[in-house]
PDB file of C-alpha atoms and ligand atoms in Angstrom:
ATOM      1  CA  MET A   1     -39.836  -5.245 -25.018  1.00  0.00           C
ATOM      2  CA  SER A   2     -43.135  -7.027 -25.497  1.00  0.00           C
ATOM      3  CA  LYS A   3     -42.875 -10.772 -25.904  1.00  0.00           C
ATOM      4  CA  THR A   4     -44.676 -12.848 -28.504  1.00  0.00           C
ATOM      5  CA  LYS A   5     -47.886 -14.071 -26.890  1.00  0.00           C
ATOM      6  CA  ILE A   6     -48.251 -17.819 -26.580  1.00  0.00           C
ATOM      7  CA  ILE A   7     -51.717 -19.324 -27.060  1.00  0.00           C
ATOM      8  CA  ILE A   8     -51.874 -23.028 -26.275  1.00  0.00           C
ATOM      9  CA  ALA A   9     -54.652 -25.417 -27.315  1.00  0.00           C
ATOM     10  CA  ASN A  10     -54.861 -28.195 -24.732  1.00  0.00           C
ATOM     11  CA  TRP A  11     -56.993 -30.911 -26.313  1.00  0.00           C
ATOM     12  CA  LYS A  12     -56.740 -33.091 -23.183  1.00  0.00           C
ATOM     13  CA  MET A  13     -58.199 -36.588 -23.893  1.00  0.00           C
ATOM     14  CA  LYS A  14     -61.244 -35.110 -25.627  1.00  0.00           C
ATOM     15  CA  VAL A  15     -60.556 -35.976 -29.282  1.00  0.00           C
ATOM     16  CA  PRO A  16     -61.236 -39.595 -30.318  1.00  0.00           C
ATOM     17  CA  HIS A  17     -58.289 -40.914 -32.351  1.00  0.00           C
ATOM     18  CA  GLN A  18     -60.458 -41.328 -35.455  1.00  0.00           C
ATOM     19  CA  GLY A  19     -61.370 -37.641 -35.296  1.00  0.00           C
ATOM     20  CA  ALA A  20     -57.840 -36.304 -34.775  1.00  0.00           C
ATOM     21  CA  ALA A  21     -56.846 -36.292 -38.478  1.00  0.00           C
ATOM     22  CA  ASN A  22     -59.874 -34.194 -39.400  1.00  0.00           C
ATOM     23  CA  LEU A  23     -59.377 -31.705 -36.560  1.00  0.00           C
ATOM     24  CA  LEU A  24     -55.670 -31.382 -37.366  1.00  0.00           C
ATOM     25  CA  ARG A  25     -56.491 -30.769 -41.041  1.00  0.00           C
ATOM     26  CA  ARG A  26     -58.886 -27.979 -40.031  1.00  0.00           C
ATOM     27  CA  PHE A  27     -56.188 -26.438 -37.829  1.00  0.00           C
ATOM     28  CA  SER A  28     -53.688 -26.675 -40.680  1.00  0.00           C
ATOM     29  CA  HIS A  29     -55.870 -24.302 -42.775  1.00  0.00           C
ATOM     30  CA  LEU A  30     -55.899 -21.506 -40.178  1.00  0.00           C
ATOM     31  CA  SER A  31     -53.667 -18.462 -40.580  1.00  0.00           C
ATOM     32  CA  PHE A  32     -52.470 -17.160 -37.290  1.00  0.00           C
ATOM     33  CA  PRO A  33     -51.597 -13.483 -36.866  1.00  0.00           C
ATOM     34  CA  ALA A  34     -48.001 -12.355 -36.470  1.00  0.00           C
ATOM     35  CA  GLY A  35     -47.127 -11.669 -32.828  1.00  0.00           C
ATOM     36  CA  ILE A  36     -48.785 -14.889 -31.673  1.00  0.00           C
ATOM     37  CA  GLU A  37     -47.188 -18.257 -31.113  1.00  0.00           C
ATOM     38  CA  ALA A  38     -50.045 -20.738 -31.486  1.00  0.00           C
ATOM     39  CA  VAL A  39     -49.414 -24.181 -30.010  1.00  0.00           C
ATOM     40  CA  VAL A  40     -51.469 -27.361 -30.317  1.00  0.00           C
ATOM     41  CA  CYS A  41     -51.172 -30.070 -27.658  1.00  0.00           C
ATOM     42  CA  PRO A  42     -52.933 -33.225 -28.862  1.00  0.00           C
ATOM     43  CA  ASP A  43     -52.697 -36.480 -26.928  1.00  0.00           C
ATOM     44  CA  PHE A  44     -49.563 -38.579 -27.400  1.00  0.00           C
ATOM     45  CA  LEU A  45     -51.151 -40.916 -29.966  1.00  0.00           C
ATOM     46  CA  ALA A  46     -51.962 -37.996 -32.266  1.00  0.00           C
ATOM     47  CA  LEU A  47     -48.589 -36.264 -31.866  1.00  0.00           C
ATOM     48  CA  PRO A  48     -46.854 -37.941 -34.876  1.00  0.00           C
ATOM     49  CA  LEU A  49     -49.890 -37.257 -37.065  1.00  0.00           C
ATOM     50  CA  ALA A  50     -49.949 -33.638 -35.874  1.00  0.00           C
ATOM     51  CA  ALA A  51     -46.267 -33.244 -36.815  1.00  0.00           C
ATOM     52  CA  LYS A  52     -47.068 -34.499 -40.328  1.00  0.00           C
ATOM     53  CA  THR A  53     -50.276 -32.515 -40.832  1.00  0.00           C
ATOM     54  CA  LEU A  54     -49.371 -29.105 -39.414  1.00  0.00           C
ATOM     55  CA  SER A  55     -46.802 -26.709 -40.747  1.00  0.00           C
ATOM     56  CA  LEU A  56     -44.538 -26.296 -37.757  1.00  0.00           C
ATOM     57  CA  ARG A  57     -43.546 -22.857 -39.018  1.00  0.00           C
ATOM     58  CA  LYS A  58     -47.141 -21.632 -38.561  1.00  0.00           C
ATOM     59  CA  LEU A  59     -48.084 -23.581 -35.462  1.00  0.00           C
ATOM     60  CA  LYS A  60     -45.986 -25.184 -32.744  1.00  0.00           C
ATOM     61  CA  LEU A  61     -46.646 -28.567 -31.223  1.00  0.00           C
ATOM     62  CA  GLY A  62     -46.768 -29.471 -27.568  1.00  0.00           C
ATOM     63  CA  ALA A  63     -47.242 -32.550 -25.412  1.00  0.00           C
ATOM     64  CA  GLN A  64     -49.577 -32.730 -22.418  1.00  0.00           C
ATOM     65  CA  ASP A  65     -47.064 -34.413 -20.116  1.00  0.00           C
ATOM     66  CA  ALA A  66     -43.638 -36.085 -20.094  1.00  0.00           C
ATOM     67  CA  ALA A  67     -41.788 -38.708 -18.090  1.00  0.00           C
ATOM     68  CA  PHE A  68     -39.615 -37.669 -15.136  1.00  0.00           C
ATOM     69  CA  ILE A  69     -36.635 -39.453 -16.680  1.00  0.00           C
ATOM     70  CA  ASP A  70     -35.435 -39.803 -20.220  1.00  0.00           C
ATOM     71  CA  ARG A  71     -34.976 -43.549 -20.778  1.00  0.00           C
ATOM     72  CA  GLY A  72     -35.313 -46.850 -18.964  1.00  0.00           C
ATOM     73  CA  ALA A  73     -37.673 -49.437 -17.541  1.00  0.00           C
ATOM     74  CA  TYR A  74     -40.647 -47.109 -16.911  1.00  0.00           C
ATOM     75  CA  THR A  75     -43.676 -48.849 -18.378  1.00  0.00           C
ATOM     76  CA  GLY A  76     -46.153 -46.504 -19.995  1.00  0.00           C
ATOM     77  CA  GLU A  77     -43.994 -43.381 -19.739  1.00  0.00           C
ATOM     78  CA  ILE A  78     -43.014 -41.098 -22.646  1.00  0.00           C
ATOM     79  CA  SER A  79     -39.447 -39.828 -22.958  1.00  0.00           C
ATOM     80  CA  PRO A  80     -38.905 -36.048 -23.234  1.00  0.00           C
ATOM     81  CA  THR A  81     -36.262 -36.690 -25.915  1.00  0.00           C
ATOM     82  CA  ASP A  82     -38.795 -38.604 -27.998  1.00  0.00           C
ATOM     83  CA  ILE A  83     -41.351 -35.831 -27.533  1.00  0.00           C
ATOM     84  CA  LYS A  84     -38.812 -33.370 -28.937  1.00  0.00           C
ATOM     85  CA  SER A  85     -37.788 -35.646 -31.788  1.00  0.00           C
ATOM     86  CA  LEU A  86     -41.444 -36.026 -32.806  1.00  0.00           C
ATOM     87  CA  GLY A  87     -41.534 -32.270 -33.414  1.00  0.00           C
ATOM     88  CA  ALA A  88     -42.900 -30.863 -30.157  1.00  0.00           C
ATOM     89  CA  THR A  89     -41.510 -27.637 -28.689  1.00  0.00           C
ATOM     90  CA  TYR A  90     -43.654 -27.291 -25.543  1.00  0.00           C
ATOM     91  CA  VAL A  91     -44.567 -29.733 -22.758  1.00  0.00           C
ATOM     92  CA  ILE A  92     -47.368 -29.061 -20.270  1.00  0.00           C
ATOM     93  CA  LEU A  93     -46.383 -30.234 -16.774  1.00  0.00           C
ATOM     94  CA  GLY A  94     -48.360 -30.492 -13.552  1.00  0.00           C
ATOM     95  CA  HIS A  95     -51.783 -29.755 -15.001  1.00  0.00           C
ATOM     96  CA  SER A  96     -54.353 -29.713 -12.190  1.00  0.00           C
ATOM     97  CA  GLU A  97     -56.121 -32.721 -13.715  1.00  0.00           C
ATOM     98  CA  ARG A  98     -52.911 -34.731 -13.383  1.00  0.00           C
ATOM     99  CA  ARG A  99     -52.443 -33.458  -9.839  1.00  0.00           C
ATOM    100  CA  GLN A 100     -56.039 -34.393  -8.987  1.00  0.00           C
ATOM    101  CA  TYR A 101     -56.599 -37.700 -10.811  1.00  0.00           C
ATOM    102  CA  LEU A 102     -53.057 -39.089 -11.009  1.00  0.00           C
ATOM    103  CA  GLY A 103     -51.731 -37.843  -7.711  1.00  0.00           C
ATOM    104  CA  GLU A 104     -48.912 -35.747  -9.197  1.00  0.00           C
ATOM    105  CA  THR A 105     -47.017 -33.910  -6.486  1.00  0.00           C
ATOM    106  CA  ASP A 106     -44.816 -30.839  -6.654  1.00  0.00           C
ATOM    107  CA  ALA A 107     -41.818 -33.148  -6.127  1.00  0.00           C
ATOM    108  CA  LEU A 108     -42.736 -35.259  -9.169  1.00  0.00           C
ATOM    109  CA  ILE A 109     -43.393 -32.149 -11.245  1.00  0.00           C
ATOM    110  CA  ASN A 110     -39.928 -30.922 -10.241  1.00  0.00           C
ATOM    111  CA  LYS A 111     -38.362 -34.156 -11.562  1.00  0.00           C
ATOM    112  CA  LYS A 112     -40.344 -33.863 -14.795  1.00  0.00           C
ATOM    113  CA  LEU A 113     -39.219 -30.257 -15.144  1.00  0.00           C
ATOM    114  CA  GLN A 114     -35.584 -31.291 -14.783  1.00  0.00           C
ATOM    115  CA  ALA A 115     -36.040 -34.041 -17.389  1.00  0.00           C
ATOM    116  CA  VAL A 116     -37.699 -31.645 -19.848  1.00  0.00           C
ATOM    117  CA  LEU A 117     -35.099 -28.893 -19.360  1.00  0.00           C
ATOM    118  CA  ALA A 118     -32.361 -31.440 -20.042  1.00  0.00           C
ATOM    119  CA  VAL A 119     -33.605 -31.727 -23.645  1.00  0.00           C
ATOM    120  CA  PRO A 120     -32.342 -28.800 -25.730  1.00  0.00           C
ATOM    121  CA  GLY A 121     -35.166 -26.843 -27.349  1.00  0.00           C
ATOM    122  CA  LEU A 122     -37.981 -28.244 -25.201  1.00  0.00           C
ATOM    123  CA  ILE A 123     -39.939 -25.581 -23.269  1.00  0.00           C
ATOM    124  CA  PRO A 124     -41.875 -26.556 -20.125  1.00  0.00           C
ATOM    125  CA  VAL A 125     -45.292 -25.082 -19.332  1.00  0.00           C
ATOM    126  CA  VAL A 126     -45.716 -25.580 -15.585  1.00  0.00           C
ATOM    127  CA  CYS A 127     -49.305 -25.293 -14.362  1.00  0.00           C
ATOM    128  CA  VAL A 128     -50.125 -23.818 -10.965  1.00  0.00           C
ATOM    129  CA  GLY A 129     -53.362 -22.634  -9.383  1.00  0.00           C
ATOM    130  CA  GLU A 130     -55.472 -22.678  -6.266  1.00  0.00           C
ATOM    131  CA  LYS A 131     -58.451 -25.030  -5.893  1.00  0.00           C
ATOM    132  CA  ALA A 132     -60.996 -22.743  -4.263  1.00  0.00           C
ATOM    133  CA  ARG A 133     -61.921 -19.185  -5.168  1.00  0.00           C
ATOM    134  CA  GLY A 134     -61.945 -16.343  -2.740  1.00  0.00           C
ATOM    135  CA  LYS A 135     -59.022 -17.215  -0.584  1.00  0.00           C
ATOM    136  CA  ASN A 136     -55.805 -15.395  -1.259  1.00  0.00           C
ATOM    137  CA  PRO A 137     -54.015 -17.775  -3.619  1.00  0.00           C
ATOM    138  CA  LYS A 138     -50.613 -16.521  -2.506  1.00  0.00           C
ATOM    139  CA  ALA A 139     -49.703 -19.395  -0.179  1.00  0.00           C
ATOM    140  CA  VAL A 140     -50.791 -22.089  -2.649  1.00  0.00           C
ATOM    141  CA  LEU A 141     -48.946 -20.518  -5.558  1.00  0.00           C
ATOM    142  CA  GLN A 142     -45.762 -19.968  -3.567  1.00  0.00           C
ATOM    143  CA  LYS A 143     -45.784 -23.585  -2.368  1.00  0.00           C
ATOM    144  CA  GLN A 144     -46.389 -24.978  -5.863  1.00  0.00           C
ATOM    145  CA  LEU A 145     -43.704 -22.754  -7.385  1.00  0.00           C
ATOM    146  CA  ALA A 146     -41.153 -23.558  -4.672  1.00  0.00           C
ATOM    147  CA  GLY A 147     -41.815 -27.296  -5.128  1.00  0.00           C
ATOM    148  CA  ALA A 148     -41.776 -27.345  -8.923  1.00  0.00           C
ATOM    149  CA  PHE A 149     -38.719 -25.080  -9.305  1.00  0.00           C
ATOM    150  CA  LYS A 150     -36.591 -26.500  -6.490  1.00  0.00           C
ATOM    151  CA  ASP A 151     -32.925 -26.438  -7.596  1.00  0.00           C
ATOM    152  CA  ILE A 152     -33.895 -25.519 -11.165  1.00  0.00           C
ATOM    153  CA  ARG A 153     -31.342 -23.471 -13.090  1.00  0.00           C
ATOM    154  CA  LEU A 154     -31.791 -22.203 -16.608  1.00  0.00           C
ATOM    155  CA  LYS A 155     -29.008 -22.149 -19.178  1.00  0.00           C
ATOM    156  CA  PRO A 156     -28.578 -18.963 -21.185  1.00  0.00           C
ATOM    157  CA  GLY A 157     -31.224 -18.832 -23.893  1.00  0.00           C
ATOM    158  CA  GLN A 158     -33.434 -21.431 -22.208  1.00  0.00           C
ATOM    159  CA  ARG A 159     -37.098 -20.488 -21.669  1.00  0.00           C
ATOM    160  CA  LEU A 160     -39.825 -21.502 -19.298  1.00  0.00           C
ATOM    161  CA  VAL A 161     -43.541 -20.861 -19.147  1.00  0.00           C
ATOM    162  CA  VAL A 162     -45.851 -20.949 -16.129  1.00  0.00           C
ATOM    163  CA  ALA A 163     -49.611 -21.225 -16.642  1.00  0.00           C
ATOM    164  CA  TYR A 164     -51.777 -19.781 -13.893  1.00  0.00           C
ATOM    165  CA  GLU A 165     -54.858 -21.996 -13.939  1.00  0.00           C
ATOM    166  CA  PRO A 166     -57.161 -21.605 -10.938  1.00  0.00           C
ATOM    167  CA  VAL A 167     -58.828 -25.000 -10.603  1.00  0.00           C
ATOM    168  CA  TRP A 168     -62.235 -23.435  -9.893  1.00  0.00           C
ATOM    169  CA  ALA A 169     -62.164 -21.790 -13.339  1.00  0.00           C
ATOM    170  CA  ILE A 170     -61.146 -24.846 -15.386  1.00  0.00           C
ATOM    171  CA  GLY A 171     -63.971 -26.243 -17.503  1.00  0.00           C
ATOM    172  CA  THR A 172     -66.574 -24.542 -15.312  1.00  0.00           C
ATOM    173  CA  GLY A 173     -67.405 -21.422 -17.322  1.00  0.00           C
ATOM    174  CA  ARG A 174     -66.559 -19.310 -14.262  1.00  0.00           C
ATOM    175  CA  VAL A 175     -64.867 -16.184 -15.536  1.00  0.00           C
ATOM    176  CA  ILE A 176     -62.041 -14.750 -13.515  1.00  0.00           C
ATOM    177  CA  LYS A 177     -61.989 -11.065 -12.588  1.00  0.00           C
ATOM    178  CA  ARG A 178     -59.294  -8.829 -13.957  1.00  0.00           C
ATOM    179  CA  SER A 179     -58.071  -7.997 -10.452  1.00  0.00           C
ATOM    180  CA  GLU A 180     -57.692 -11.704  -9.618  1.00  0.00           C
ATOM    181  CA  VAL A 181     -55.623 -12.350 -12.759  1.00  0.00           C
ATOM    182  CA  VAL A 182     -53.398  -9.346 -12.170  1.00  0.00           C
ATOM    183  CA  LEU A 183     -52.759 -10.289  -8.542  1.00  0.00           C
ATOM    184  CA  ALA A 184     -51.811 -13.895  -9.309  1.00  0.00           C
ATOM    185  CA  HIS A 185     -49.699 -13.040 -12.359  1.00  0.00           C
ATOM    186  CA  LEU A 186     -47.770 -10.346 -10.502  1.00  0.00           C
ATOM    187  CA  LEU A 187     -47.074 -12.801  -7.726  1.00  0.00           C
ATOM    188  CA  ILE A 188     -45.882 -15.523 -10.117  1.00  0.00           C
ATOM    189  CA  LEU A 189     -43.824 -13.134 -12.206  1.00  0.00           C
ATOM    190  CA  GLY A 190     -42.261 -11.623  -9.089  1.00  0.00           C
ATOM    191  CA  TRP A 191     -41.382 -15.075  -7.794  1.00  0.00           C
ATOM    192  CA  LEU A 192     -39.873 -16.180 -11.115  1.00  0.00           C
ATOM    193  CA  THR A 193     -37.880 -13.037 -11.797  1.00  0.00           C
ATOM    194  CA  LYS A 194     -36.160 -13.271  -8.418  1.00  0.00           C
ATOM    195  CA  ARG A 195     -34.638 -16.514  -9.691  1.00  0.00           C
ATOM    196  CA  PHE A 196     -34.561 -16.299 -13.486  1.00  0.00           C
ATOM    197  CA  SER A 197     -34.066 -13.592 -16.074  1.00  0.00           C
ATOM    198  CA  PRO A 198     -37.361 -11.868 -17.016  1.00  0.00           C
ATOM    199  CA  THR A 199     -36.542 -12.494 -20.685  1.00  0.00           C
ATOM    200  CA  GLN A 200     -36.640 -16.249 -20.019  1.00  0.00           C
ATOM    201  CA  CYS A 201     -40.065 -16.433 -18.320  1.00  0.00           C
ATOM    202  CA  GLN A 202     -43.636 -16.063 -19.553  1.00  0.00           C
ATOM    203  CA  VAL A 203     -46.845 -16.413 -17.565  1.00  0.00           C
ATOM    204  CA  LEU A 204     -50.068 -17.571 -19.242  1.00  0.00           C
ATOM    205  CA  TYR A 205     -53.629 -17.595 -17.957  1.00  0.00           C
ATOM    206  CA  GLY A 206     -55.946 -20.604 -18.320  1.00  0.00           C
ATOM    207  CA  GLY A 207     -59.470 -21.444 -17.150  1.00  0.00           C
ATOM    208  CA  SER A 208     -62.688 -21.159 -19.192  1.00  0.00           C
ATOM    209  CA  VAL A 209     -61.117 -18.873 -21.783  1.00  0.00           C
ATOM    210  CA  ASP A 210     -63.288 -18.712 -24.885  1.00  0.00           C
ATOM    211  CA  ALA A 211     -63.828 -16.650 -28.035  1.00  0.00           C
ATOM    212  CA  LYS A 212     -66.104 -14.244 -26.151  1.00  0.00           C
ATOM    213  CA  ASN A 213     -63.932 -13.455 -23.127  1.00  0.00           C
ATOM    214  CA  ALA A 214     -60.388 -13.767 -24.562  1.00  0.00           C
ATOM    215  CA  ALA A 215     -60.190 -10.058 -25.393  1.00  0.00           C
ATOM    216  CA  ASN A 216     -60.490  -9.284 -21.643  1.00  0.00           C
ATOM    217  CA  PHE A 217     -56.930 -10.540 -21.231  1.00  0.00           C
ATOM    218  CA  SER A 218     -55.351  -8.791 -24.218  1.00  0.00           C
ATOM    219  CA  ASP A 219     -54.358  -5.559 -22.482  1.00  0.00           C
ATOM    220  CA  ILE A 220     -53.154  -7.035 -19.206  1.00  0.00           C
ATOM    221  CA  SER A 221     -49.408  -6.560 -19.506  1.00  0.00           C
ATOM    222  CA  VAL A 222     -48.580  -9.412 -17.123  1.00  0.00           C
ATOM    223  CA  VAL A 223     -50.584 -11.939 -19.185  1.00  0.00           C
ATOM    224  CA  ASP A 224     -48.187 -13.313 -21.806  1.00  0.00           C
ATOM    225  CA  GLY A 225     -50.719 -15.647 -23.375  1.00  0.00           C
ATOM    226  CA  LEU A 226     -53.433 -18.209 -22.712  1.00  0.00           C
ATOM    227  CA  LEU A 227     -53.857 -21.922 -22.106  1.00  0.00           C
ATOM    228  CA  VAL A 228     -57.180 -22.947 -23.630  1.00  0.00           C
ATOM    229  CA  GLY A 229     -59.001 -26.231 -23.086  1.00  0.00           C
ATOM    230  CA  GLY A 230     -62.609 -26.657 -24.241  1.00  0.00           C
ATOM    231  CA  ALA A 231     -62.673 -23.708 -26.653  1.00  0.00           C
ATOM    232  CA  SER A 232     -59.539 -24.936 -28.426  1.00  0.00           C
ATOM    233  CA  LEU A 233     -61.402 -27.898 -29.909  1.00  0.00           C
ATOM    234  CA  GLU A 234     -63.186 -25.599 -32.361  1.00  0.00           C
ATOM    235  CA  PRO A 235     -60.596 -24.213 -34.838  1.00  0.00           C
ATOM    236  CA  LYS A 236     -62.522 -20.991 -35.498  1.00  0.00           C
ATOM    237  CA  SER A 237     -62.886 -20.248 -31.782  1.00  0.00           C
ATOM    238  CA  PHE A 238     -59.215 -20.895 -31.238  1.00  0.00           C
ATOM    239  CA  LEU A 239     -58.322 -18.521 -34.082  1.00  0.00           C
ATOM    240  CA  THR A 240     -60.649 -15.853 -32.640  1.00  0.00           C
ATOM    241  CA  ILE A 241     -58.958 -16.260 -29.251  1.00  0.00           C
ATOM    242  CA  CYS A 242     -55.522 -15.814 -30.870  1.00  0.00           C
ATOM    243  CA  ARG A 243     -56.671 -12.705 -32.738  1.00  0.00           C
ATOM    244  CA  SER A 244     -58.336 -11.252 -29.624  1.00  0.00           C
ATOM    245  CA  MET A 245     -55.055 -11.307 -27.757  1.00  0.00           C
ATOM    246  CA  LEU A 246     -53.569  -8.784 -30.169  1.00  0.00           C
ATOM    247  CA  LYS A 247     -56.295  -6.198 -29.700  1.00  0.00           C
TER     248      LYS A 247
HETATM  249  P1  PGA B 301     -60.729 -24.923 -20.046  1.00  0.00           P
HETATM  250  O1  PGA B 301     -59.396 -25.738 -19.686  1.00  0.00           O
HETATM  251  O2  PGA B 301     -60.320 -23.856 -21.033  1.00  0.00           O
HETATM  252  O3  PGA B 301     -61.630 -25.954 -20.670  1.00  0.00           O
HETATM  253  O4  PGA B 301     -61.252 -24.346 -18.795  1.00  0.00           O
HETATM  254  C1  PGA B 301     -58.172 -25.081 -19.494  1.00  0.00           C
HETATM  255  C2  PGA B 301     -57.115 -26.087 -19.121  1.00  0.00           C
HETATM  256  O5  PGA B 301     -57.395 -26.989 -18.334  1.00  0.00           O
HETATM  257  O6  PGA B 301     -55.965 -26.014 -19.590  1.00  0.00           O
END
């Protein structure tokens, strides 16, 4: 059974708050093809506005991070329950930029994953990926997966998403080879399906995906969707990427 492909727009911290309303309005006019679950992840400040502007039947909302605990004296943190109640369905966790600039470890990502999975209806998108190209990513991926998913159990019906994002391909324009994607996705999928039901897991690719190269991923059966950064800031490009994945 082929799963609905998930295409996630990760706006990072690239949209000034004054520009968010306009960009969200432009996204709200897009019609996404059936067979695609399109997801927009604005920054936290724009999340309430996104929930008001977008039709959540056409487009899902996601957050770019979440706290490792749901409530308490944790200055500056954002509760997974509040993320869900604002209308988000997905939460990106452990993005390489957070690992690199904020020192997030696999152990912290594991705690965040537990906090997110404790909120019914919230779906984590756990990012993994090696820093340098050329070396077999196997050891890095296995270590990141083992750390992030330590003691994680899924309830029936619960879903999880892993995004394979090689750091060397993020924001660099370096296009990954088909063989590299297949190898990493098979490894991740194999690792996940030893522990969870295959119907509960999806693996996305991310790293310099754009309107021109997205079609390269459409017929790779182990690629269940894409996580798009830079190219997701242009609504037409994002729509082209979504359409390309159905070809
Ligand atoms: P990019 O970012 O598409 O700009 O390479 C992807 C990501 O970091 O999620």
